[in-house]
Coordinates of C-alpha atoms in Angstrom, one line a residue:
M1 CA 91.5 96.4 172.1
A2 CA 88.2 94.5 171.9
T3 CA 86.5 93.8 168.4
S4 CA 83.1 95.2 168.0
D5 CA 80.0 93.9 166.4
T6 CA 79.7 96.0 163.2
S7 CA 76.0 94.8 162.5
A8 CA 75.0 96.7 165.7
T9 CA 76.7 100.0 164.6
A10 CA 76.5 99.7 160.7
S11 CA 74.1 102.0 158.9
P12 CA 71.0 100.1 157.9
R13 CA 70.9 99.0 154.1
P14 CA 69.3 101.7 152.1
V15 CA 65.9 101.0 151.1
P16 CA 65.6 101.0 147.1
R17 CA 63.2 103.5 145.7
T18 CA 59.7 102.0 145.1
D19 CA 56.3 103.1 144.5
L20 CA 53.7 102.0 147.0
V21 CA 50.1 101.8 145.7
V22 CA 47.0 100.9 148.1
T23 CA 44.2 99.8 146.0
D24 CA 41.1 97.8 146.6
A25 CA 41.2 96.7 142.8
P26 CA 44.4 95.0 142.1
A27 CA 44.8 93.7 138.7
R28 CA 44.7 89.7 138.5
A29 CA 48.1 89.8 137.0
D30 CA 49.5 92.0 140.0
L31 CA 48.1 89.3 142.4
T32 CA 49.8 86.5 140.2
V33 CA 53.2 88.2 140.4
I34 CA 53.1 88.0 144.2
S35 CA 51.6 84.8 144.4
D36 CA 54.2 83.2 142.1
A37 CA 57.1 84.8 143.7
L38 CA 56.1 83.6 147.1
D39 CA 55.6 80.2 145.6
R40 CA 59.1 80.3 144.1
F41 CA 60.6 81.3 147.6
N42 CA 58.8 78.6 149.5
T43 CA 60.0 76.1 146.9
E44 CA 63.9 77.3 147.1
E45 CA 63.4 77.0 150.9
T46 CA 61.8 73.6 151.1
G47 CA 62.7 71.9 147.8
V48 CA 58.9 71.0 147.7
A49 CA 56.8 72.5 144.7
D50 CA 53.5 71.1 145.4
R51 CA 51.2 74.1 145.6
R52 CA 48.0 73.4 143.7
P53 CA 44.5 74.8 143.6
L54 CA 41.5 72.7 144.7
A55 CA 37.8 73.2 143.8
V56 CA 34.7 71.5 144.1
L57 CA 32.2 73.3 141.8
I58 CA 28.4 73.1 141.7
R59 CA 27.0 73.7 138.3
D60 CA 23.4 74.4 137.4
P61 CA 22.3 71.4 135.4
E62 CA 20.5 73.5 132.6
T63 CA 22.9 76.5 132.1
H64 CA 26.2 74.7 133.2
Q65 CA 27.2 77.8 135.2
V66 CA 28.8 77.7 138.4
I67 CA 26.2 78.5 141.2
G68 CA 28.5 77.6 144.2
G69 CA 31.2 75.4 145.6
L70 CA 34.4 75.2 147.5
T71 CA 37.9 76.7 146.6
G72 CA 41.1 76.4 148.3
R73 CA 44.7 75.0 147.7
T74 CA 47.1 72.6 149.0
S75 CA 50.6 73.2 149.8
L76 CA 53.4 71.7 151.9
G77 CA 51.1 69.0 153.4
L78 CA 48.1 71.4 154.4
F79 CA 44.8 71.9 152.6
F80 CA 43.6 75.6 152.9
V81 CA 39.8 76.3 152.4
D82 CA 39.5 79.7 151.1
L83 CA 35.8 80.0 149.9
F84 CA 32.7 77.6 150.5
Y85 CA 29.3 78.9 149.2
L86 CA 26.2 76.8 148.8
P87 CA 23.0 78.5 147.6
P88 CA 20.3 78.7 150.1
H89 CA 18.0 76.4 148.0
L90 CA 20.7 73.6 148.1
R91 CA 21.3 73.7 152.0
G92 CA 20.2 71.1 154.5
G93 CA 20.3 68.2 152.1
G94 CA 23.8 66.8 152.7
L95 CA 25.4 68.4 149.7
G96 CA 27.6 70.7 151.7
S97 CA 29.0 67.8 153.7
E98 CA 29.6 65.9 150.4
I99 CA 31.6 68.9 148.8
L100 CA 33.6 69.2 151.9
R101 CA 34.2 65.5 152.0
R102 CA 35.3 65.4 148.4
A103 CA 37.7 68.3 148.9
E104 CA 39.3 66.7 151.9
D105 CA 39.6 63.4 150.2
E106 CA 41.5 65.0 147.3
A107 CA 43.7 66.9 149.9
R108 CA 44.5 63.3 151.5
T109 CA 45.3 62.1 147.9
R110 CA 47.7 65.0 147.4
G111 CA 49.4 64.1 150.7
C112 CA 47.8 66.6 153.1
R113 CA 48.1 66.0 156.8
A114 CA 45.8 68.7 158.0
A115 CA 43.3 71.4 156.8
V116 CA 42.8 74.9 157.8
L117 CA 40.0 77.5 157.4
Y118 CA 38.3 80.3 158.7
T119 CA 34.7 81.2 158.9
I120 CA 32.6 84.0 160.4
S121 CA 30.6 83.3 163.7
F122 CA 27.2 83.9 161.7
Q123 CA 28.2 81.6 158.8
A124 CA 29.0 78.0 159.4
P125 CA 31.3 77.2 162.6
G126 CA 28.6 74.7 163.6
F127 CA 28.5 72.9 160.1
Y128 CA 32.4 72.5 160.3
R129 CA 32.2 71.1 163.9
K130 CA 29.7 68.4 162.7
Q131 CA 32.3 67.5 160.1
G132 CA 35.0 67.0 162.6
W133 CA 36.7 70.5 162.4
E134 CA 38.0 71.9 165.6
R135 CA 38.1 75.5 166.6
M136 CA 41.7 76.8 167.0
G137 CA 40.8 80.4 167.8
E138 CA 38.6 83.3 167.3
V139 CA 39.3 87.1 166.5
P140 CA 36.7 89.7 167.1
C141 CA 35.6 91.5 164.0
D142 CA 32.5 93.9 162.8
P143 CA 29.8 94.3 163.6
P144 CA 30.2 94.0 167.4
G145 CA 29.7 90.4 168.8
T146 CA 30.8 88.9 165.5
S147 CA 34.1 86.9 165.1
R148 CA 36.4 85.0 162.8
V149 CA 36.6 81.4 163.8
F150 CA 39.8 79.6 162.8
M151 CA 39.5 76.0 162.5
T152 CA 41.6 72.8 161.6
K153 CA 41.1 69.2 161.0
E154 CA 43.5 66.3 160.8
L155 CA 43.3 64.5 157.5
T156 CA 45.0 61.2 158.6
A157 CA 42.7 58.7 156.8
P158 CA 40.1 58.7 154.0
T159 CA 36.5 59.0 155.0
G160 CA 33.3 58.0 153.5
D161 CA 32.4 54.5 152.2
P162 CA 35.1 52.0 152.8
G163 CA 34.1 50.0 149.5
R164 CA 34.0 53.0 147.4
P165 CA 37.2 53.5 145.0
R166 CA 39.1 56.8 145.4

């Protein structure tokens, strides 16, 4: 008599009873639970606990309030750019390039080998290309004719002035 594979014939494991909630207003504490749990899982799997936020902030010189900047995170050798906003009156003078360069340099300092982001076709793919980023792919979104543009950049060596201390 042949032995059978019980995994193919066994009943699926019962799903524990849970409440599922779809919301457009999750509490910050709820987001933290999910983020921290995933971080613990990644750390257990890799033995590496290096996830850290990274931000380059622009403050108004009079009010000291944040008026723009870049937010992201570093983890497992990657730098993720999440958000980057530059007020219109500060665009075109090189500030955006400087913010991105500082973020990339910090990511390199943290040991990141590559960076990833997405932008929308009407936002800044041209800006990122000028900074050495490469398009990985595109996914159409609304409105018609618009797409999310996914980009990456190798972070192999520091950029900027060779004589400037890091």
